[in-house]
Structure formats: structure tokens, C-alpha cells
Amino acid sequence: MKLNKLIEELQKIKGNPDILLWNGLVGDAVQLDKEIQIDYQYRYSPEYFISSMKMDWCEANGKDFDKIIPEETLKKFKEEAKILSRKHGYDFPNPFFDEKDYERYFDKKKKVIILQPIIAGKTYQDRLGEITY
């Protein structure tokens, strides 16, 4: 949801009620932390997917990465990479990437607002075990 849409929806509400965050995993609502975090999500570029496909191709064909990949195969990689880049959408960056990798492997970024819940100190139990939230 975009910020303007959220503000519009909240302005329709009369009074000053609490805002809670639904935790579908445990089926309960929790309070929001007062601190709002702003971060960025990135979209992987076609070059990122091409690089991955090249490594997979070399591994599958028993060749070194610096060996020449047939031009027809590279053309297919480029076509698929464009589709994958659009399909994959935005995500938080890989924590192992350096700043130089951002320029190489991401082609777009967007600002996001992250609302975090306050830890409620409750425990939920089901057949798989306990979850403290």
C-alpha cells in the first residue's frame, strides 16, 4: 500500500483508536512500535540473472567461467533475464553484496516504510511447537 492511500484510509476513521498489526501466524493482533523505519528495496537487474545463468551453464557443461559461451545461448540468457527481472519484483538486498555490487546487480530501488510490532511477550503453541511473539 502506498503512503498516500494509507493516510487517506486512516483519515476516514473517526476518533483516535489504537492501531494494531495483525500477526496471521499466531492469529493475534499486536501493538506497533513507535519507531518507523525507512529502508529501500531493490530490483535485480537482468545482468544479475545473466551472471547466474552463465555460472549455471558453465557448471552444467563442465566448463570454466571464462570459457566462451555460444552466442545463441547468451541471447537466450538475455531474453530470459529481462523477464526474470520484471517478474522477480523488488526485494531487500542480499546482505553479502558490497556497495559496488548494488550498482552492478540492481537496476531500480524504491523507498519503503517498515512498521514493526512491539514484542507482546505472549506464547502461541500448536502441534509444531511454541512461538513467542
N, CA and C atoms as an extended XYZ file, in Angstrom:
399
Properties=species:S:1:pos:R:3:atomname:S:1:resname:S:1:resid:I:1 pbc="F F F"
N         0.858       -1.169        0.000 N   MET     1
C         0.000        0.000        0.000 CA  MET     1
C         0.906        1.233        0.000 C   MET     1
N         0.530        2.211       -0.743 N   LYS     2
C         1.277        3.466       -0.799 CA  LYS     2
C         0.908        4.350        0.391 C   LYS     2
N         1.838        5.218        0.799 N   LEU     3
C         1.665        6.089        1.959 CA  LEU     3
C         0.416        6.960        1.822 C   LEU     3
N         0.206        7.572        0.658 N   ASN     4
C        -0.957        8.447        0.461 CA  ASN     4
C        -2.273        7.694        0.647 C   ASN     4
N        -2.327        6.453        0.162 N   LYS     5
C        -3.537        5.642        0.300 CA  LYS     5
C        -3.773        5.303        1.776 C   LYS     5
N        -2.708        4.973        2.497 N   LEU     6
C        -2.831        4.669        3.922 CA  LEU     6
C        -3.340        5.885        4.683 C   LEU     6
N        -2.775        7.046        4.407 N   ILE     7
C        -3.209        8.276        5.075 CA  ILE     7
C        -4.674        8.549        4.778 C   ILE     7
N        -5.053        8.379        3.533 N   GLU     8
C        -6.453        8.600        3.127 CA  GLU     8
C        -7.399        7.681        3.900 C   GLU     8
N        -7.022        6.403        4.006 N   GLU     9
C        -7.872        5.446        4.724 CA  GLU     9
C        -7.928        5.764        6.217 C   GLU     9
N        -6.803        6.150        6.797 N   LEU    10
C        -6.782        6.469        8.228 CA  LEU    10
C        -7.571        7.737        8.532 C   LEU    10
N        -7.572        8.694        7.629 N   GLN    11
C        -8.311        9.936        7.848 CA  GLN    11
C        -9.824        9.725        7.831 C   GLN    11
N       -10.288        8.641        7.253 N   LYS    12
C       -11.717        8.324        7.238 CA  LYS    12
C       -12.204        7.843        8.607 C   LYS    12
N       -11.288        7.424        9.461 N   ILE    13
C       -11.641        6.857       10.767 CA  ILE    13
C       -11.845        7.985       11.775 C   ILE    13
N       -12.973        7.959       12.453 N   LYS    14
C       -13.285        8.968       13.463 CA  LYS    14
C       -12.645        8.586       14.795 C   LYS    14
N       -12.271        9.575       15.558 N   GLY    15
C       -11.676        9.327       16.874 CA  GLY    15
C       -10.181        9.068       16.768 C   GLY    15
N        -9.646        8.485       17.850 N   ASN    16
C        -8.218        8.212       17.918 CA  ASN    16
C        -7.978        6.787       18.426 C   ASN    16
N        -8.437        5.776       17.656 N   PRO    17
C        -8.275        4.393       18.130 CA  PRO    17
C        -6.831        3.913       18.007 C   PRO    17
N        -6.522        2.855       18.761 N   ASP    18
C        -5.210        2.222       18.632 CA  ASP    18
C        -5.095        1.575       17.251 C   ASP    18
N        -3.883        1.537       16.752 N   ILE    19
C        -3.614        0.827       15.502 CA  ILE    19
C        -2.823       -0.415       15.875 C   ILE    19
N        -3.323       -1.568       15.468 N   LEU    20
C        -2.686       -2.844       15.771 CA  LEU    20
C        -2.227       -3.509       14.479 C   LEU    20
N        -1.262       -4.383       14.624 N   LEU    21
C        -0.737       -5.131       13.487 CA  LEU    21
C        -1.160       -6.585       13.646 C   LEU    21
N        -1.820       -7.121       12.619 N   TRP    22
C        -2.303       -8.494       12.675 CA  TRP    22
C        -1.143       -9.447       12.421 C   TRP    22
N        -0.987      -10.430       13.303 N   ASN    23
C         0.011      -11.475       13.140 CA  ASN    23
C        -0.742      -12.741       12.771 C   ASN    23
N        -0.827      -12.997       11.473 N   GLY    24
C        -1.583      -14.150       10.983 CA  GLY    24
C        -0.985      -15.485       11.377 C   GLY    24
N         0.304      -15.496       11.683 N   LEU    25
C         0.963      -16.735       12.060 CA  LEU    25
C         0.410      -17.284       13.376 C   LEU    25
N         0.108      -16.373       14.310 N   VAL    26
C        -0.404      -16.801       15.611 CA  VAL    26
C        -1.873      -16.424       15.811 C   VAL    26
N        -2.460      -15.708       14.854 N   GLY    27
C        -3.870      -15.348       14.965 CA  GLY    27
C        -4.149      -14.333       16.054 C   GLY    27
N        -3.309      -13.304       16.160 N   ASP    28
C        -3.458      -12.302       17.198 CA  ASP    28
C        -3.001      -10.956       16.647 C   ASP    28
N        -3.480       -9.885       17.260 N   ALA    29
C        -3.068       -8.540       16.885 CA  ALA    29
C        -2.130       -8.002       17.957 C   ALA    29
N        -1.092       -7.252       17.524 N   VAL    30
C        -0.105       -6.711       18.464 CA  VAL    30
C         0.070       -5.210       18.229 C   VAL    30
N         0.536       -4.531       19.273 N   GLN    31
C         0.790       -3.090       19.188 CA  GLN    31
C         1.962       -2.817       18.246 C   GLN    31
N         1.939       -1.626       17.647 N   LEU    32
C         3.046       -1.199       16.794 CA  LEU    32
C         4.087       -0.449       17.605 C   LEU    32
N         5.338       -0.631       17.239 N   ASP    33
C         6.429        0.135       17.835 CA  ASP    33
C         6.271        1.585       17.380 C   ASP    33
N         6.639        2.540       18.225 N   LYS    34
C         6.511        3.960       17.879 CA  LYS    34
C         7.506        4.372       16.812 C   LYS    34
N         8.599        3.630       16.698 N   GLU    35
C         9.636        3.963       15.724 CA  GLU    35
C         9.269        3.409       14.350 C   GLU    35
N         9.313        4.265       13.357 N   ILE    36
C         9.039        3.864       11.985 CA  ILE    36
C        10.368        3.838       11.252 C   ILE    36
N        10.644        2.737       10.594 N   GLN    37
C        11.911        2.571        9.892 CA  GLN    37
C        11.701        2.797        8.400 C   GLN    37
N        12.601        3.543        7.786 N   ILE    38
C        12.565        3.745        6.345 CA  ILE    38
C        13.746        2.991        5.754 C   ILE    38
N        13.480        2.212        4.720 N   ASP    39
C        14.519        1.397        4.093 CA  ASP    39
C        14.291        1.409        2.583 C   ASP    39
N        15.092        0.646        1.876 N   TYR    40
C        14.966        0.554        0.425 CA  TYR    40
C        14.897       -0.894        0.007 C   TYR    40
N        14.086       -1.146       -1.002 N   GLN    41
C        14.059       -2.438       -1.659 CA  GLN    41
C        14.600       -2.222       -3.069 C   GLN    41
N        15.239       -3.253       -3.584 N   TYR    42
C        15.889       -3.159       -4.875 CA  TYR    42
C        15.335       -4.208       -5.823 C   TYR    42
N        15.438       -3.899       -7.120 N   ARG    43
C        15.051       -4.871       -8.140 CA  ARG    43
C        16.325       -5.373       -8.811 C   ARG    43
N        16.476       -6.697       -8.845 N   TYR    44
C        17.645       -7.274       -9.501 CA  TYR    44
C        17.612       -6.951      -10.987 C   TYR    44
N        18.764       -6.564      -11.507 N   SER    45
C        18.881       -6.215      -12.924 CA  SER    45
C        18.982       -7.478      -13.765 C   SER    45
N        18.721       -7.356      -15.060 N   PRO    46
C        18.931       -8.508      -15.946 CA  PRO    46
C        20.374       -9.032      -15.868 C   PRO    46
N        21.344       -8.140      -15.640 N   GLU    47
C        22.752       -8.555      -15.559 CA  GLU    47
C        22.971       -9.546      -14.419 C   GLU    47
N        22.243       -9.365      -13.313 N   TYR    48
C        22.358      -10.291      -12.186 CA  TYR    48
C        21.928      -11.698      -12.616 C   TYR    48
N        20.792      -11.769      -13.304 N   PHE    49
C        20.287      -13.068      -13.731 CA  PHE    49
C        21.172      -13.680      -14.812 C   PHE    49
N        21.702      -12.851      -15.706 N   ILE    50
C        22.612      -13.350      -16.741 CA  ILE    50
C        23.850      -13.960      -16.093 C   ILE    50
N        24.397      -13.292      -15.101 N   SER    51
C        25.574      -13.794      -14.399 CA  SER    51
C        25.281      -15.156      -13.759 C   SER    51
N        24.116      -15.275      -13.141 N   SER    52
C        23.731      -16.550      -12.513 CA  SER    52
C        23.556      -17.646      -13.562 C   SER    52
N        22.936      -17.290      -14.685 N   MET    53
C        22.726      -18.281      -15.749 CA  MET    53
C        24.054      -18.730      -16.350 C   MET    53
N        24.996      -17.803      -16.480 N   LYS    54
C        26.314      -18.155      -17.011 CA  LYS    54
C        27.011      -19.148      -16.082 C   LYS    54
N        26.945      -18.893      -14.777 N   MET    55
C        27.572      -19.813      -13.825 CA  MET    55
C        26.910      -21.185      -13.875 C   MET    55
N        25.580      -21.212      -13.945 N   ASP    56
C        24.864      -22.485      -14.023 CA  ASP    56
C        25.225      -23.235      -15.305 C   ASP    56
N        25.321      -22.502      -16.418 N   TRP    57
C        25.651      -23.119      -17.699 CA  TRP    57
C        27.048      -23.732      -17.649 C   TRP    57
N        27.998      -22.982      -17.114 N   CYS    58
C        29.381      -23.481      -17.025 CA  CYS    58
C        29.453      -24.724      -16.145 C   CYS    58
N        28.713      -24.701      -15.045 N   GLU    59
C        28.702      -25.853      -14.140 CA  GLU    59
C        28.080      -27.070      -14.814 C   GLU    59
N        26.966      -26.863      -15.529 N   ALA    60
C        26.265      -27.969      -16.188 CA  ALA    60
C        27.068      -28.533      -17.363 C   ALA    60
N        27.886      -27.687      -17.993 N   ASN    61
C        28.638      -28.114      -19.168 CA  ASN    61
C        30.104      -28.418      -18.859 C   ASN    61
N        30.460      -28.384      -17.586 N   GLY    62
C        31.817      -28.722      -17.183 CA  GLY    62
C        32.878      -27.793      -17.752 C   GLY    62
N        32.545      -26.526      -17.868 N   LYS    63
C        33.492      -25.552      -18.436 CA  LYS    63
C        33.812      -24.476      -17.412 C   LYS    63
N        34.979      -23.859      -17.591 N   ASP    64
C        35.359      -22.740      -16.740 CA  ASP    64
C        34.531      -21.519      -17.108 C   ASP    64
N        34.347      -20.645      -16.122 N   PHE    65
C        33.523      -19.455      -16.328 CA  PHE    65
C        34.080      -18.543      -17.416 C   PHE    65
N        35.392      -18.562      -17.589 N   ASP    66
C        35.989      -17.672      -18.588 CA  ASP    66
C        35.974      -18.261      -20.002 C   ASP    66
N        35.453      -19.480      -20.154 N   LYS    67
C        35.327      -20.067      -21.494 CA  LYS    67
C        34.184      -19.395      -22.239 C   LYS    67
N        34.248      -19.477      -23.547 N   ILE    68
C        33.251      -18.790      -24.378 CA  ILE    68
C        31.941      -19.577      -24.391 C   ILE    68
N        30.870      -18.869      -24.066 N   ILE    69
C        29.523      -19.437      -24.116 CA  ILE    69
C        28.970      -19.106      -25.502 C   ILE    69
N        28.339      -20.073      -26.177 N   PRO    70
C        27.823      -19.808      -27.525 CA  PRO    70
C        26.906      -18.563      -27.564 C   PRO    70
N        27.013      -17.812      -28.633 N   GLU    71
C        26.248      -16.566      -28.796 CA  GLU    71
C        24.736      -16.815      -28.720 C   GLU    71
N        24.289      -17.925      -29.282 N   GLU    72
C        22.859      -18.264      -29.247 CA  GLU    72
C        22.382      -18.462      -27.802 C   GLU    72
N        23.211      -19.095      -26.998 N   THR    73
C        22.884      -19.317      -25.591 CA  THR    73
C        22.845      -17.994      -24.838 C   THR    73
N        23.817      -17.121      -25.091 N   LEU    74
C        23.833      -15.796      -24.444 CA  LEU    74
C        22.589      -14.987      -24.803 C   LEU    74
N        22.153      -15.099      -26.046 N   LYS    75
C        20.953      -14.378      -26.497 CA  LYS    75
C        19.728      -14.859      -25.702 C   LYS    75
N        19.624      -16.176      -25.498 N   LYS    76
C        18.522      -16.733      -24.708 CA  LYS    76
C        18.592      -16.250      -23.261 C   LYS    76
N        19.824      -16.222      -22.720 N   PHE    77
C        20.016      -15.735      -21.356 CA  PHE    77
C        19.497      -14.307      -21.215 C   PHE    77
N        19.824      -13.450      -22.165 N   LYS    78
C        19.422      -12.039      -22.110 CA  LYS    78
C        17.905      -11.890      -22.158 C   LYS    78
N        17.266      -12.674      -23.026 N   GLU    79
C        15.796      -12.619      -23.136 CA  GLU    79
C        15.140      -13.075      -21.833 C   GLU    79
N        15.626      -14.201      -21.302 N   GLU    80
C        15.058      -14.725      -20.055 CA  GLU    80
C        15.331      -13.792      -18.880 C   GLU    80
N        16.513      -13.188      -18.863 N   ALA    81
C        16.894      -12.311      -17.754 CA  ALA    81
C        15.990      -11.089      -17.677 C   ALA    81
N        15.594      -10.535      -18.806 N   LYS    82
C        14.675       -9.387      -18.805 CA  LYS    82
C        13.343       -9.774      -18.170 C   LYS    82
N        12.857      -10.946      -18.533 N   ILE    83
C        11.583      -11.430      -17.984 CA  ILE    83
C        11.723      -11.688      -16.481 C   ILE    83
N        12.793      -12.357      -16.087 N   LEU    84
C        13.000      -12.668      -14.669 CA  LEU    84
C        13.130      -11.403      -13.821 C   LEU    84
N        13.808      -10.401      -14.350 N   SER    85
C        13.987       -9.158      -13.607 CA  SER    85
C        12.641       -8.506      -13.317 C   SER    85
N        11.774       -8.471      -14.318 N   ARG    86
C        10.439       -7.877      -14.118 CA  ARG    86
C         9.585       -8.741      -13.203 C   ARG    86
N         9.651      -10.058      -13.389 N   LYS    87
C         8.824      -10.987      -12.615 CA  LYS    87
C         9.221      -11.025      -11.145 C   LYS    87
N        10.506      -10.965      -10.883 N   HIS    88
C        11.017      -11.110       -9.517 CA  HIS    88
C        10.564       -9.963       -8.622 C   HIS    88
N        10.444       -8.778       -9.180 N   GLY    89
C         9.995       -7.635       -8.395 CA  GLY    89
C        11.077       -7.108       -7.469 C   GLY    89
N        10.650       -6.403       -6.440 N   TYR    90
C        11.566       -5.756       -5.501 CA  TYR    90
C        11.794       -6.632       -4.278 C   TYR    90
N        12.987       -6.502       -3.702 N   ASP    91
C        13.340       -7.309       -2.540 CA  ASP    91
C        14.407       -6.561       -1.747 C   ASP    91
N        14.609       -6.973       -0.516 N   PHE    92
C        15.716       -6.407        0.249 CA  PHE    92
C        17.005       -7.003       -0.294 C   PHE    92
N        18.093       -6.234       -0.278 N   PRO    93
C        19.328       -6.715       -0.902 CA  PRO    93
C        19.961       -7.871       -0.154 C   PRO    93
N        20.708       -8.645       -0.893 N   ASN    94
C        21.490       -9.731       -0.335 CA  ASN    94
C        22.507       -9.122        0.625 C   ASN    94
N        22.547       -9.544        1.890 N   PRO    95
C        23.454       -8.921        2.861 CA  PRO    95
C        24.935       -9.137        2.545 C   PRO    95
N        25.245      -10.052        1.636 N   PHE    96
C        26.635      -10.328        1.300 CA  PHE    96
C        27.138       -9.472        0.134 C   PHE    96
N        26.271       -8.644       -0.453 N   PHE    97
C        26.684       -7.768       -1.544 CA  PHE    97
C        27.447       -6.565       -1.016 C   PHE    97
N        28.465       -6.155       -1.737 N   ASP    98
C        29.178       -4.908       -1.454 CA  ASP    98
C        28.453       -3.775       -2.168 C   ASP    98
N        28.819       -2.545       -1.840 N   GLU    99
C        28.223       -1.382       -2.500 CA  GLU    99
C        28.416       -1.436       -4.019 C   GLU    99
N        29.576       -1.893       -4.470 N   LYS   100
C        29.822       -1.970       -5.918 CA  LYS   100
C        28.882       -2.979       -6.581 C   LYS   100
N        28.469       -4.008       -5.838 N   ASP   101
C        27.523       -4.983       -6.375 CA  ASP   101
C        26.143       -4.372       -6.575 C   ASP   101
N        25.781       -3.384       -5.755 N   TYR   102
C        24.482       -2.736       -5.896 CA  TYR   102
C        24.353       -2.112       -7.278 C   TYR   102
N        25.394       -1.417       -7.689 N   GLU   103
C        25.360       -0.767       -8.998 CA  GLU   103
C        25.307       -1.798      -10.119 C   GLU   103
N        25.956       -2.909       -9.901 N   ARG   104
C        26.047       -3.936      -10.940 CA  ARG   104
C        24.784       -4.804      -11.020 C   ARG   104
N        24.240       -5.168       -9.872 N   TYR   105
C        23.165       -6.164       -9.854 CA  TYR   105
C        21.758       -5.624       -9.611 C   TYR   105
N        21.612       -4.345       -9.316 N   PHE   106
C        20.280       -3.775       -9.113 CA  PHE   106
C        20.066       -2.645      -10.105 C   PHE   106
N        18.891       -2.613      -10.726 N   ASP   107
C        18.645       -1.541      -11.679 CA  ASP   107
C        17.637       -0.510      -11.175 C   ASP   107
N        16.866       -0.843      -10.157 N   LYS   108
C        15.899        0.109       -9.604 CA  LYS   108
C        15.820       -0.075       -8.096 C   LYS   108
N        15.432        1.001       -7.406 N   LYS   109
C        15.193        0.884       -5.968 CA  LYS   109
C        13.972        1.722       -5.616 C   LYS   109
N        13.335        1.342       -4.521 N   LYS   110
C        12.197        2.117       -4.040 CA  LYS   110
C        12.261        2.217       -2.523 C   LYS   110
N        11.777        3.330       -2.028 N   LYS   111
C        11.748        3.569       -0.584 CA  LYS   111
C        10.529        2.858       -0.008 C   LYS   111
N        10.727        2.218        1.144 N   VAL   112
C         9.626        1.541        1.833 CA  VAL   112
C         9.609        1.961        3.295 C   VAL   112
N         8.433        1.942        3.881 N   ILE   113
C         8.257        2.226        5.303 CA  ILE   113
C         7.990        0.899        5.998 C   ILE   113
N         8.722        0.655        7.066 N   ILE   114
C         8.570       -0.610        7.786 CA  ILE   114
C         8.001       -0.318        9.169 C   ILE   114
N         6.843       -0.893        9.442 N   LEU   115
C         6.214       -0.797       10.752 CA  LEU   115
C         6.529       -2.077       11.507 C   LEU   115
N         7.066       -1.930       12.699 N   GLN   116
C         7.450       -3.100       13.471 CA  GLN   116
C         6.538       -3.275       14.675 C   GLN   116
N         6.216       -4.514       15.002 N   PRO   117
C         5.390       -4.752       16.188 CA  PRO   117
C         6.217       -4.683       17.466 C   PRO   117
N         5.552       -4.366       18.546 N   ILE   118
C         6.167       -4.446       19.863 CA  ILE   118
C         6.067       -5.911       20.293 C   ILE   118
N         7.113       -6.416       20.893 N   ILE   119
C         7.075       -7.799       21.360 CA  ILE   119
C         6.061       -7.879       22.501 C   ILE   119
N         5.053       -8.724       22.311 N   ALA   120
C         3.940       -8.805       23.260 CA  ALA   120
C         4.266       -9.666       24.483 C   ALA   120
N         5.256      -10.534       24.373 N   GLY   121
C         5.588      -11.410       25.495 CA  GLY   121
C         4.599      -12.555       25.652 C   GLY   121
N         3.887      -12.871       24.580 N   LYS   122
C         2.919      -13.965       24.608 CA  LYS   122
C         3.517      -15.187       23.922 C   LYS   122
N         2.947      -16.349       24.218 N   THR   123
C         3.393      -17.587       23.588 CA  THR   123
C         2.204      -18.258       22.924 C   THR   123
N         2.415      -18.691       21.711 N   TYR   124
C         1.410      -19.429       20.950 CA  TYR   124
C         1.944      -20.837       20.760 C   TYR   124
N         1.076      -21.818       20.934 N   GLN   125
C         1.519      -23.200       20.798 CA  GLN   125
C         0.594      -23.937       19.857 C   GLN   125
N         1.207      -24.706       18.973 N   ASP   126
C         0.434      -25.598       18.122 CA  ASP   126
C         1.155      -26.934       18.038 C   ASP   126
N         0.767      -27.797       17.115 N   ARG   127
C         1.342      -29.131       17.039 CA  ARG   127
C         2.832      -29.132       16.678 C   ARG   127
N         3.332      -27.998       16.144 N   LEU   128
C         4.745      -27.934       15.765 CA  LEU   128
C         5.625      -27.349       16.857 C   LEU   128
N         5.023      -26.806       17.886 N   GLY   129
C         5.812      -26.254       18.970 CA  GLY   129
C         5.323      -24.880       19.393 C   GLY   129
N         6.202      -24.135       20.058 N   GLU   130
C         5.844      -22.829       20.598 CA  GLU   130
C         6.456      -21.703       19.769 C   GLU   130
N         5.709      -20.591       19.720 N   ILE   131
C         6.197      -19.360       19.110 CA  ILE   131
C         5.983      -18.256       20.149 C   ILE   131
N         7.045      -17.579       20.525 N   THR   132
C         6.923      -16.444       21.439 CA  THR   132
C         6.960      -15.178       20.592 C   THR   132
N         5.994      -14.328       20.808 N   TYR   133
C         5.909      -13.109       19.997 CA  TYR   133
C         5.626      -11.902       20.867 C   TYR   133
